[in-house]
Tab-separated table of C-alpha atoms in Angstrom:
chain	number	residue	atom	x	y	z
A	1	MET	CA	38.609	-24.732	-42.098
A	2	THR	CA	38.850	-27.674	-39.614
A	3	LEU	CA	35.608	-29.760	-39.104
A	4	LYS	CA	34.250	-29.964	-35.316
A	5	THR	CA	35.640	-33.720	-34.727
A	6	LEU	CA	34.901	-36.101	-32.137
A	7	PHE	CA	36.476	-39.464	-31.963
A	8	MET	CA	34.521	-41.873	-29.955
A	9	GLN	CA	34.644	-45.420	-27.884
A	10	GLY	CA	31.082	-46.034	-27.842
A	11	PRO	CA	28.806	-47.194	-24.876
A	12	SER	CA	29.118	-51.092	-24.676
A	13	PHE	CA	28.614	-53.786	-22.294
A	14	ASP	CA	29.262	-53.170	-18.458
A	15	GLY	CA	33.100	-53.574	-17.974
A	16	PHE	CA	33.871	-54.087	-21.685
A	17	ASP	CA	37.589	-53.396	-22.090
A	18	GLY	CA	37.382	-52.632	-26.036
A	19	GLY	CA	39.551	-49.683	-26.461
A	20	ALA	CA	42.123	-49.929	-29.578
A	21	GLY	CA	44.751	-50.507	-27.199
A	22	ALA	CA	43.158	-53.993	-25.994
A	23	ARG	CA	44.571	-56.988	-27.666
A	24	TYR	CA	41.653	-59.138	-26.549
A	25	GLN	CA	38.489	-57.016	-26.557
A	26	MET	CA	36.143	-58.217	-23.704
A	27	LYS	CA	35.401	-58.045	-19.969
A	28	ARG	CA	38.431	-59.225	-17.796
A	29	GLU	CA	38.680	-61.503	-14.833
A	30	VAL	CA	39.492	-58.113	-12.798
A	31	LYS	CA	38.668	-54.677	-13.600
A	32	SER	CA	40.668	-53.470	-16.573
A	33	PHE	CA	40.630	-50.731	-19.100
A	34	TRP	CA	43.267	-49.795	-21.721
A	35	TYR	CA	43.606	-46.274	-22.749
A	36	PRO	CA	42.154	-45.632	-26.446
A	37	THR	CA	45.547	-44.825	-27.813
A	38	TRP	CA	44.637	-45.482	-31.169
A	39	ILE	CA	42.207	-42.732	-31.412
A	40	ALA	CA	43.551	-40.217	-29.061
A	41	GLN	CA	46.605	-40.171	-31.440
A	42	PRO	CA	44.458	-38.702	-34.520
A	43	ALA	CA	42.684	-36.393	-32.003
A	44	ALA	CA	46.067	-34.708	-30.951
A	45	MET	CA	46.338	-34.098	-34.476
A	46	ILE	CA	43.085	-32.285	-34.952
A	47	GLU	CA	42.508	-28.917	-33.338
A	48	GLY	CA	39.625	-28.676	-31.273
A	49	SER	CA	38.546	-32.314	-31.277
A	50	ARG	CA	37.234	-34.344	-28.593
A	51	LEU	CA	37.601	-37.597	-27.471
A	52	ILE	CA	35.072	-39.886	-25.471
A	53	ASP	CA	35.801	-43.356	-24.222
A	54	ALA	CA	32.321	-44.183	-22.981
A	55	PRO	CA	33.172	-48.116	-21.365
A	56	ALA	CA	35.941	-46.992	-19.418
A	57	GLN	CA	34.383	-43.844	-18.270
A	58	ASP	CA	30.908	-45.658	-17.475
A	59	GLN	CA	28.967	-43.490	-19.644
A	60	SER	CA	25.700	-44.386	-21.600
A	61	TRP	CA	24.360	-43.192	-24.684
A	62	ASP	CA	22.385	-40.304	-22.628
A	63	ASP	CA	25.513	-39.247	-20.788
A	64	ILE	CA	27.091	-38.670	-24.272
A	65	LYS	CA	24.532	-37.767	-26.857
A	66	HIS	CA	24.727	-34.256	-26.557
A	67	GLU	CA	28.297	-34.308	-27.402
A	68	VAL	CA	27.129	-35.042	-31.149
A	69	ASP	CA	24.912	-31.909	-31.611
A	70	ASP	CA	27.366	-29.624	-32.946
A	71	LYS	CA	30.008	-31.980	-34.405
A	72	GLU	CA	30.800	-32.343	-38.298
A	73	LEU	CA	32.702	-35.243	-38.032
A	74	VAL	CA	32.128	-38.269	-35.970
A	75	ILE	CA	34.675	-41.269	-35.785
A	76	LEU	CA	34.135	-44.342	-33.975
A	77	HIS	CA	36.190	-47.027	-33.127
A	78	THR	CA	35.015	-50.587	-33.434
A	79	SER	CA	35.991	-54.078	-33.246
A	80	THR	CA	34.441	-57.455	-33.981
A	81	PRO	CA	33.238	-58.132	-30.616
A	82	SER	CA	31.728	-54.422	-30.389
A	83	PHE	CA	30.396	-53.853	-33.892
A	84	ASN	CA	27.063	-54.478	-33.346
A	85	GLN	CA	26.863	-52.027	-30.349
A	86	ASP	CA	29.183	-49.420	-32.314
A	87	LYS	CA	26.695	-50.103	-35.380
A	88	ARG	CA	23.877	-49.067	-33.076
A	89	THR	CA	25.763	-45.857	-31.692
A	90	ALA	CA	26.384	-44.817	-35.150
A	91	GLU	CA	22.690	-45.007	-36.031
A	92	LEU	CA	22.129	-42.959	-33.147
A	93	VAL	CA	24.568	-40.175	-34.024
A	94	LYS	CA	22.958	-39.987	-37.445
A	95	GLN	CA	19.507	-39.850	-36.286
A	96	ARG	CA	20.408	-37.069	-33.926
A	97	ASN	CA	22.760	-35.230	-36.161
A	98	PRO	CA	21.807	-36.187	-39.641
A	99	LYS	CA	24.292	-33.682	-41.164
A	100	ALA	CA	27.395	-35.322	-39.529
A	101	LEU	CA	30.019	-37.420	-41.430
A	102	VAL	CA	30.125	-40.532	-39.466
A	103	GLY	CA	32.778	-43.285	-39.994
A	104	MET	CA	34.404	-46.075	-37.964
A	105	VAL	CA	38.215	-47.259	-37.772
A	106	GLY	CA	39.749	-50.370	-36.302
A	107	ALA	CA	40.847	-53.771	-37.699
A	108	LYS	CA	37.210	-55.064	-38.207
A	109	VAL	CA	36.464	-52.286	-40.720
A	110	MET	CA	39.901	-52.432	-42.259
A	111	ILE	CA	39.035	-55.921	-43.121
A	112	GLU	CA	35.583	-55.989	-43.850
A	113	ASP	CA	35.134	-52.486	-44.947
A	114	GLU	CA	32.401	-53.514	-47.607
A	115	LYS	CA	30.392	-55.661	-45.418
A	116	SER	CA	30.710	-53.221	-42.564
A	117	LEU	CA	29.058	-50.254	-44.962
A	118	LYS	CA	26.317	-52.695	-45.943
A	119	ALA	CA	25.536	-53.648	-42.459
A	120	CYS	CA	25.137	-49.886	-41.186
A	121	GLU	CA	23.733	-47.574	-43.308
A	122	ALA	CA	24.638	-44.700	-40.658
A	123	LEU	CA	28.055	-44.790	-41.957
A	124	ASP	CA	29.247	-42.511	-44.627
A	125	PHE	CA	32.986	-44.132	-44.750
A	126	VAL	CA	35.233	-46.785	-43.091
A	127	CYS	CA	39.161	-45.935	-42.476
A	128	ARG	CA	41.633	-48.749	-43.479
A	129	GLU	CA	45.263	-49.214	-42.566
A	130	GLU	CA	47.001	-46.578	-40.214
A	131	TYR	CA	44.350	-44.143	-40.160
A	132	ASP	CA	45.930	-40.822	-38.159
A	133	PHE	CA	46.535	-38.917	-41.669
A	134	THR	CA	43.307	-40.089	-43.085
A	135	CYS	CA	41.349	-38.801	-39.968
A	136	VAL	CA	43.186	-35.097	-40.469
A	137	GLU	CA	42.206	-35.207	-43.998
A	138	LEU	CA	38.663	-35.966	-43.193
A	139	ALA	CA	38.612	-33.271	-40.762
A	140	SER	CA	40.176	-30.947	-43.143
A	141	GLY	CA	37.213	-31.546	-45.131
A	142	LYS	CA	38.961	-32.862	-48.401
A	143	PRO	CA	36.541	-34.635	-50.461
A	144	LEU	CA	36.068	-38.471	-49.717
A	145	ALA	CA	36.940	-39.120	-53.406
A	146	GLU	CA	40.441	-37.794	-52.715
A	147	ILE	CA	41.394	-39.419	-49.610
A	148	ASP	CA	43.693	-42.597	-49.473
A	149	GLY	CA	42.880	-45.317	-47.172
A	150	ILE	CA	39.237	-44.982	-47.066
A	151	THR	CA	36.099	-46.743	-48.221
A	152	TRP	CA	33.061	-44.907	-48.479
A	153	ARG	CA	29.572	-44.525	-49.860
A	154	GLY	CA	28.906	-42.575	-52.553
A	155	PRO	CA	26.072	-40.327	-53.801
A	156	ASP	CA	24.414	-43.047	-55.284
A	157	GLY	CA	24.786	-45.446	-52.829
A	158	THR	CA	27.610	-47.263	-54.311
A	159	ILE	CA	30.475	-48.116	-52.160
A	160	VAL	CA	33.654	-46.833	-53.597
A	161	ARG	CA	37.366	-47.993	-52.211
A	162	ASN	CA	39.833	-45.671	-52.395
A	163	LYS	CA	43.462	-46.752	-52.954
A	164	ASP	CA	45.504	-47.738	-49.836
A	165	ARG	CA	47.104	-45.502	-47.622
A	166	ALA	CA	51.237	-45.716	-47.074
A	167	GLN	CA	52.647	-46.660	-43.557
A	168	ILE	CA	53.972	-43.721	-41.527
A	169	GLU	CA	57.891	-44.243	-41.729
A	170	ASN	CA	58.979	-41.157	-39.082
A	171	MET	CA	56.997	-41.889	-36.241
A	172	ASP	CA	57.747	-38.464	-34.619
A	173	VAL	CA	55.591	-37.130	-36.806
A	174	LEU	CA	52.908	-38.137	-34.434
A	175	PRO	CA	52.212	-35.665	-31.449
A	176	MET	CA	51.886	-36.898	-27.953
A	177	VAL	CA	48.505	-38.419	-26.775
A	178	SER	CA	48.951	-37.603	-23.185
A	179	PRO	CA	47.820	-33.988	-23.363
A	180	ILE	CA	44.175	-35.377	-24.747
A	181	TYR	CA	44.145	-38.035	-21.896
A	182	ARG	CA	44.768	-35.351	-19.736
A	183	ARG	CA	42.100	-32.865	-21.368
A	184	ASP	CA	39.258	-35.681	-22.092
A	185	LEU	CA	39.740	-38.548	-19.783
A	186	ASP	CA	39.541	-39.488	-16.153
A	187	LEU	CA	42.759	-41.096	-15.828
A	188	THR	CA	41.589	-42.982	-12.481
A	189	LYS	CA	39.293	-44.994	-14.513
A	190	TYR	CA	42.040	-46.926	-16.196
A	191	TYR	CA	42.873	-49.914	-14.352
A	192	GLY	CA	45.514	-52.970	-15.053
A	193	GLY	CA	45.254	-55.909	-12.788
A	194	TYR	CA	49.327	-55.892	-12.662
A	195	GLN	CA	50.010	-52.042	-12.932
A	196	ARG	CA	50.074	-49.579	-10.554
A	197	HIS	CA	47.254	-47.360	-10.239
A	198	PRO	CA	46.891	-44.923	-11.644
A	199	TYR	CA	48.970	-45.739	-14.833
A	200	VAL	CA	49.118	-44.037	-18.095
A	201	SER	CA	49.711	-46.002	-21.562
A	202	PHE	CA	50.733	-44.850	-24.949
A	203	TYR	CA	52.941	-46.264	-27.899
A	204	THR	CA	56.687	-45.622	-28.563
A	205	GLY	CA	56.415	-47.575	-31.641
A	206	ARG	CA	54.378	-49.801	-34.153
A	207	GLY	CA	54.325	-53.264	-35.917
A	208	CYS	CA	55.902	-56.365	-34.783
A	209	LYS	CA	58.127	-58.861	-36.205
A	210	SER	CA	56.609	-61.600	-35.026
A	211	ARG	CA	54.268	-63.731	-37.052
A	212	CYS	CA	51.779	-65.172	-34.256
A	213	THR	CA	48.890	-66.482	-36.152
A	214	PHE	CA	46.519	-65.316	-33.785
A	215	CYS	CA	47.512	-61.576	-32.954
A	216	LEU	CA	45.265	-58.989	-34.834
A	217	TRP	CA	47.221	-55.848	-34.792
A	218	PRO	CA	50.296	-56.792	-36.873
A	219	GLN	CA	48.012	-58.817	-39.285
A	220	THR	CA	46.123	-55.708	-39.687
A	221	ILE	CA	46.823	-51.812	-39.109
A	222	ALA	CA	50.342	-52.201	-37.316
A	223	GLY	CA	52.080	-54.299	-39.784
A	224	HIS	CA	55.197	-56.633	-39.180
A	225	ARG	CA	57.963	-54.040	-39.514
A	226	TYR	CA	58.569	-52.191	-36.107
A	227	ARG	CA	59.052	-48.400	-36.556
A	228	HIS	CA	59.561	-46.258	-33.402
A	229	ARG	CA	59.738	-43.083	-32.343
A	230	SER	CA	63.203	-41.102	-31.552
A	231	VAL	CA	64.465	-41.921	-27.753
A	232	ALA	CA	64.261	-37.768	-27.789
A	233	ALA	CA	60.573	-37.847	-28.578
A	234	VAL	CA	59.616	-40.551	-25.952
A	235	ILE	CA	61.381	-38.860	-23.381
A	236	GLU	CA	59.686	-35.880	-24.307
A	237	GLU	CA	56.229	-37.352	-23.408
A	238	VAL	CA	57.751	-38.876	-20.399
A	239	LYS	CA	58.716	-35.473	-19.094
A	240	TYR	CA	54.826	-34.107	-20.005
A	241	VAL	CA	53.847	-37.122	-17.805
A	242	LEU	CA	55.952	-36.512	-15.105
A	243	LYS	CA	55.127	-32.837	-14.958
A	244	GLU	CA	51.631	-32.527	-16.028
A	245	MET	CA	49.909	-35.960	-14.355
A	246	PRO	CA	51.981	-36.082	-10.920
A	247	GLU	CA	49.295	-38.822	-9.850
A	248	ILE	CA	50.456	-41.349	-12.622
A	249	LYS	CA	52.304	-44.008	-10.679
A	250	GLU	CA	53.361	-46.150	-13.795
A	251	ILE	CA	54.025	-45.652	-17.215
A	252	PHE	CA	53.115	-48.452	-19.631
A	253	PHE	CA	54.870	-48.555	-23.411
A	254	ASP	CA	52.250	-50.668	-25.254
A	255	ASP	CA	54.318	-51.191	-27.772
A	256	ASP	CA	53.573	-54.915	-28.913
A	257	THR	CA	57.107	-56.076	-28.054
A	258	LEU	CA	59.223	-53.286	-27.226
A	259	ALA	CA	62.009	-55.320	-25.847
A	260	ASP	CA	62.441	-57.029	-29.222
A	261	ALA	CA	64.322	-53.727	-30.325
A	262	HIS	CA	67.341	-54.244	-27.957
A	263	ASP	CA	69.542	-50.987	-28.947
A	264	PHE	CA	66.517	-48.993	-28.886
A	265	VAL	CA	65.454	-50.484	-25.572
A	266	VAL	CA	68.582	-50.043	-23.554
A	267	GLU	CA	69.176	-46.385	-24.915
A	268	LEU	CA	65.439	-45.513	-23.774
A	269	SER	CA	66.478	-47.038	-20.460
A	270	GLY	CA	69.291	-45.095	-20.068
A	271	GLU	CA	67.597	-41.818	-20.685
A	272	MET	CA	64.853	-42.785	-18.387
A	273	ARG	CA	67.359	-43.159	-15.639
A	274	LYS	CA	68.713	-39.738	-16.022
A	275	LEU	CA	65.079	-38.495	-15.122
A	276	GLY	CA	65.135	-40.302	-12.079
A	277	PHE	CA	63.675	-43.743	-12.813
A	278	GLY	CA	65.286	-46.632	-10.906
A	279	THR	CA	67.172	-44.163	-8.294
A	280	LYS	CA	66.395	-44.331	-4.778
A	281	GLY	CA	63.431	-42.361	-3.740
A	282	PHE	CA	62.117	-42.237	-7.101
A	283	ASP	CA	58.470	-43.439	-6.819
A	284	ILE	CA	57.501	-43.903	-10.753
A	285	THR	CA	57.989	-46.939	-12.452
A	286	TRP	CA	57.466	-48.089	-16.031
A	287	GLY	CA	56.560	-51.393	-17.753
A	288	CYS	CA	55.978	-52.765	-21.496
A	289	ASN	CA	55.175	-55.936	-23.430
A	290	ALA	CA	58.256	-58.295	-23.986
A	291	LYS	CA	58.651	-61.800	-25.786
A	292	ALA	CA	59.694	-64.160	-23.571
A	293	ASN	CA	63.097	-64.065	-24.938
A	294	VAL	CA	64.735	-60.912	-23.865
A	295	PRO	CA	68.625	-61.408	-23.055
A	296	GLN	CA	69.647	-60.837	-19.393
A	297	PRO	CA	71.912	-57.839	-20.407
A	298	VAL	CA	69.021	-55.987	-21.736
A	299	LEU	CA	66.793	-56.820	-18.725
A	300	LYS	CA	69.144	-55.733	-16.723
A	301	ALA	CA	69.541	-52.213	-18.570
A	302	MET	CA	65.722	-52.320	-18.185
A	303	LYS	CA	65.829	-52.878	-14.727
A	304	GLU	CA	68.287	-50.367	-13.868
A	305	GLY	CA	66.348	-47.823	-15.928
A	306	GLY	CA	63.170	-48.246	-13.507
A	307	CYS	CA	61.119	-50.826	-15.415
A	308	ARG	CA	58.898	-52.792	-13.104
A	309	VAL	CA	56.622	-54.918	-14.764
A	310	LEU	CA	56.862	-56.943	-18.113
A	311	LEU	CA	53.637	-58.394	-19.764
A	312	VAL	CA	54.890	-61.695	-21.374
A	313	GLY	CA	52.595	-63.627	-23.864
A	314	TYR	CA	53.778	-67.135	-23.140
A	315	GLU	CA	50.664	-68.471	-24.924
A	316	SER	CA	51.405	-72.341	-24.239
A	317	GLY	CA	53.830	-74.919	-22.524
A	318	ASN	CA	53.649	-77.197	-25.204
A	319	GLN	CA	56.554	-76.965	-28.105
A	320	GLN	CA	54.377	-77.929	-31.015
A	321	ILE	CA	51.623	-75.484	-30.170
A	322	LEU	CA	54.357	-72.645	-30.123
A	323	HIS	CA	55.128	-73.642	-33.567
A	324	ASN	CA	51.771	-74.220	-34.775
A	325	ILE	CA	50.965	-70.526	-33.817
A	326	LYS	CA	54.491	-69.307	-35.571
A	327	LYS	CA	55.182	-68.166	-32.019
A	328	GLY	CA	59.102	-68.159	-32.848
A	329	LEU	CA	59.803	-69.007	-29.089
A	330	LEU	CA	61.452	-71.916	-27.657
A	331	THR	CA	60.180	-73.220	-24.118
A	332	LYS	CA	63.670	-73.570	-22.458
A	333	VAL	CA	64.493	-69.994	-23.616
A	334	ALA	CA	61.200	-68.587	-21.846
A	335	ARG	CA	62.258	-70.543	-18.922
A	336	GLN	CA	65.773	-69.022	-18.659
A	337	PHE	CA	64.055	-65.464	-19.583
A	338	THR	CA	61.896	-66.041	-16.573
A	339	LYS	CA	64.530	-66.990	-14.458
A	340	ASP	CA	66.465	-63.931	-15.437
A	341	ALA	CA	63.616	-61.487	-14.911
A	342	HIS	CA	63.037	-62.770	-11.572
A	343	ALA	CA	66.730	-62.641	-10.517
A	344	LEU	CA	66.580	-58.645	-11.266
A	345	GLY	CA	63.592	-58.505	-9.364
A	346	LEU	CA	61.214	-57.858	-12.347
A	347	THR	CA	57.288	-58.629	-12.151
A	348	ILE	CA	55.877	-60.735	-14.838
A	349	HIS	CA	52.079	-60.500	-15.822
A	350	GLY	CA	52.281	-63.992	-17.929
A	351	THR	CA	49.514	-64.315	-20.516
A	352	PHE	CA	48.189	-67.843	-21.912
A	353	ILE	CA	45.867	-69.149	-24.469
A	354	LEU	CA	43.750	-72.574	-24.549
A	355	GLY	CA	42.339	-73.830	-27.675
A	356	LEU	CA	44.988	-73.003	-30.158
A	357	PRO	CA	45.568	-75.466	-32.809
A	358	GLY	CA	47.076	-78.694	-31.583
A	359	GLU	CA	45.298	-78.422	-28.214
A	360	THR	CA	44.654	-81.236	-26.397
A	361	LEU	CA	43.630	-82.444	-22.550
A	362	GLU	CA	47.090	-83.349	-22.282
A	363	THR	CA	48.593	-79.911	-23.664
A	364	ILE	CA	46.564	-77.826	-21.619
A	365	GLU	CA	47.832	-79.941	-18.185
A	366	GLU	CA	51.242	-79.166	-19.987
A	367	THR	CA	50.604	-75.377	-20.004
A	368	ILE	CA	48.925	-75.356	-16.632
A	369	ARG	CA	51.869	-76.952	-14.946
A	370	TYR	CA	54.136	-74.850	-16.992
A	371	ALA	CA	52.764	-71.689	-15.729
A	372	ILE	CA	52.664	-72.872	-12.154
A	373	GLU	CA	56.392	-73.699	-12.574
A	374	LEU	CA	57.109	-70.197	-14.342
A	375	ASN	CA	55.506	-68.330	-11.476
A	376	PRO	CA	54.786	-65.159	-12.784
A	377	HIS	CA	53.404	-62.623	-10.309
A	378	THR	CA	49.714	-62.409	-12.169
A	379	ILE	CA	48.574	-64.259	-15.135
A	380	GLN	CA	45.633	-63.726	-18.013
A	381	VAL	CA	44.054	-67.000	-19.392
A	382	SER	CA	42.277	-66.295	-22.678
A	383	LEU	CA	40.383	-68.419	-25.275
A	384	ALA	CA	41.615	-68.498	-28.701
A	385	ALA	CA	39.911	-66.079	-30.446
A	386	PRO	CA	39.723	-66.238	-34.383
A	387	TYR	CA	39.634	-62.349	-35.519
A	388	PRO	CA	38.993	-62.008	-38.777
A	389	GLY	CA	42.058	-60.648	-40.650
A	390	THR	CA	44.406	-63.221	-38.873
A	391	PHE	CA	46.007	-66.376	-40.074
A	392	LEU	CA	43.971	-68.117	-37.459
A	393	TYR	CA	40.688	-67.025	-38.521
A	394	ASN	CA	41.298	-68.328	-42.205
A	395	GLN	CA	42.839	-71.496	-40.772
A	396	ALA	CA	40.048	-72.199	-38.718
A	397	VAL	CA	37.358	-71.534	-41.093
A	398	GLU	CA	39.000	-73.657	-43.755
A	399	ASN	CA	39.290	-76.815	-41.198
A	400	LYS	CA	35.696	-76.006	-39.995
A	401	TRP	CA	36.936	-75.644	-36.323
A	402	PHE	CA	34.182	-73.198	-36.231
A	403	ASP	CA	31.664	-71.582	-38.453
A	404	GLY	CA	32.962	-68.290	-39.236
A	405	THR	CA	30.733	-66.048	-37.152
A	406	ASP	CA	31.903	-62.917	-35.370
A	407	HIS	CA	30.427	-64.095	-32.042
A	408	LEU	CA	33.435	-63.898	-29.745
A	409	LEU	CA	31.415	-62.842	-26.699
A	410	ASN	CA	28.182	-63.687	-25.213
A	411	ASP	CA	25.258	-61.210	-24.665
A	412	ASP	CA	27.319	-59.461	-21.538
A	413	GLY	CA	30.910	-59.162	-23.016
A	414	THR	CA	32.309	-62.493	-21.878
A	415	GLN	CA	34.547	-64.429	-23.883
A	416	ILE	CA	33.438	-67.678	-25.385
A	417	ALA	CA	35.311	-70.460	-26.775
A	418	GLN	CA	34.898	-70.225	-30.546
A	419	LEU	CA	37.184	-73.072	-31.555
A	420	SER	CA	36.030	-76.845	-31.403
A	421	TYR	CA	38.223	-79.593	-32.463
A	422	PRO	CA	36.899	-83.028	-33.455
A	423	HIS	CA	38.929	-84.495	-30.370
A	424	LEU	CA	38.259	-81.538	-27.809
A	425	SER	CA	35.124	-79.526	-27.497
A	426	SER	CA	34.742	-75.856	-27.248
A	427	ALA	CA	32.963	-76.688	-23.988
A	428	VAL	CA	35.834	-78.579	-22.590
A	429	ILE	CA	38.204	-75.801	-23.360
A	430	PHE	CA	35.800	-73.016	-21.569
A	431	ASP	CA	35.794	-75.126	-18.674
A	432	LYS	CA	39.523	-75.384	-18.471
A	433	VAL	CA	39.902	-71.418	-18.150
A	434	GLU	CA	38.306	-71.747	-14.601
A	435	GLU	CA	40.545	-74.710	-14.004
A	436	PHE	CA	43.877	-73.166	-15.028
A	437	TYR	CA	43.026	-69.719	-12.768
A	438	LYS	CA	42.018	-71.818	-9.683
A	439	ARG	CA	45.430	-74.264	-9.997
A	440	PHE	CA	47.603	-71.408	-10.425
A	441	TYR	CA	46.188	-68.942	-7.800
A	442	PHE	CA	44.911	-71.706	-5.155
A	443	ARG	CA	48.078	-73.005	-3.814
A	444	PRO	CA	49.689	-72.154	-0.680
A	445	ARG	CA	52.890	-70.470	-2.276
A	446	LYS	CA	50.689	-68.000	-4.566
A	447	ILE	CA	48.423	-67.238	-1.783
A	448	GLY	CA	51.301	-66.384	0.672
A	449	ALA	CA	52.727	-64.472	-1.735
A	450	ILE	CA	49.444	-62.079	-2.174
A	451	VAL	CA	48.649	-62.284	1.556
A	452	GLY	CA	52.445	-60.947	2.145
A	453	GLU	CA	51.883	-58.188	-0.414
A	454	MET	CA	48.644	-57.125	1.123
A	455	VAL	CA	50.122	-57.041	4.757
A	456	ARG	CA	52.653	-54.963	3.620
A	457	ASP	CA	50.880	-52.356	1.706
A	458	TRP	CA	47.218	-50.747	2.920
A	459	ASP	CA	46.289	-49.786	-0.841
A	460	MET	CA	47.325	-53.140	-2.007
A	461	MET	CA	45.132	-54.624	0.285
A	462	LYS	CA	42.004	-52.756	-0.495
A	463	ARG	CA	42.992	-53.306	-4.240
A	464	ARG	CA	43.553	-57.020	-3.593
A	465	LEU	CA	40.157	-57.239	-2.003
A	466	ARG	CA	38.096	-55.552	-4.775
A	467	GLU	CA	39.966	-57.404	-7.301
A	468	GLY	CA	39.233	-60.882	-5.441
A	469	VAL	CA	35.350	-59.994	-5.155
A	470	GLU	CA	35.635	-59.232	-9.376
A	471	PHE	CA	37.551	-62.330	-9.824
A	472	PHE	CA	35.061	-64.775	-8.260
A	473	SER	CA	32.206	-62.731	-9.929
A	474	PHE	CA	34.021	-63.237	-13.238
A	475	LEU	CA	34.184	-66.995	-12.380
A	476	ARG	CA	30.295	-67.224	-11.434
A	477	HIS	CA	29.300	-65.248	-14.763
A	478	ARG	CA	31.426	-67.519	-16.811
A	479	LYS	CA	29.553	-70.576	-15.251
A	480	GLU	CA	26.351	-68.903	-16.179
A	481	ALA	CA	27.287	-67.918	-19.357
A	482	ALA	CA	28.358	-71.531	-20.459
């Protein structure tokens, strides 16, 4: 018999994007919510389960507390920044339904399993590694002692660490997540500043061969080996979206770097075109994450298959910093990639990080000028975040660049600068984010492009005006936080 199971992204900061698809769990410069793909996946594998994504759906504990009353298994996704809020939610679940088995999933509890259990008495277990089949076994009622990939609290209070769970090799064993979105979520609540609205995102594969020292998922749950679904399986889910979610205007394949797998993405693009993507009169588009080194022929195939937008992690304009973080990218290659993408008519959302090892006032200036030169359509500027489980975290603790605390956000969910160097303080790094945004967006060329976009499209006019209000509010709150 299957236990009545609830998967939950618990209530958090107002506007906090902490879902298991978010690379940085924080409030964004404009309203942004990623789909909770990592917990939607096991929800799709357990009959009768329920998924709640409270932050994106603007739900408080009072809005959802009744949902736990009849549940026998409650699994919360957590992250380093949201753990204290999620701990409180676990306690509230246990108080309301003492008989329920309560656990957490996510990179935070994978890396700090015993610490997390000791910090939260309401937790019966935490899941490590890829936890899809771990959750299935938990829901089947299998004894905790026999489930790979969990650390749990024994009857006498001792903490027991079971053996690791093996990675999933055949990704086609995982069912589609889109039907769970359709069933349990309001799709209009999910936004991306660079994505058409409404959009939907899911994974075609997991893992990333790159070794970026700051990147959380490949160093913890997903691993560095890229394992992807078959093209046929991906197309099956795309067909489901087209049929059952007619309001969707864009599909985002959220793999860390889908375009790294050249043969796979070219074949996928060809099959997307057969469905109508990229053809005249077909209004739905797609996008994906890409490293700034995708060859022009691959980009061309993607564009012909209906790809519209690429999320590209440029990180820094300084070559030595890219070497320091093991990015495996040359700025001259990134420049050529960007020229190729622009020539093909692909939209780029560029992401940059300030405060990485080797950062100076001069390298920050170099990165701002680099971003202006590349001129992606939109940008996101983040602060270097040392997440436990990453090389950057260990490096930062060892070099005393920060004190090893988990406080990556302030009390309202805004990201703070954790790293501080003898020659460059965290306060200066924090202030440079605002300067970066202003110098990129407040220039005639960019303002003209944004206004032109708004004039041509009434929906875009309303959206950009809303985002403008959110952006200035974001800058104001950052000042107050500082």
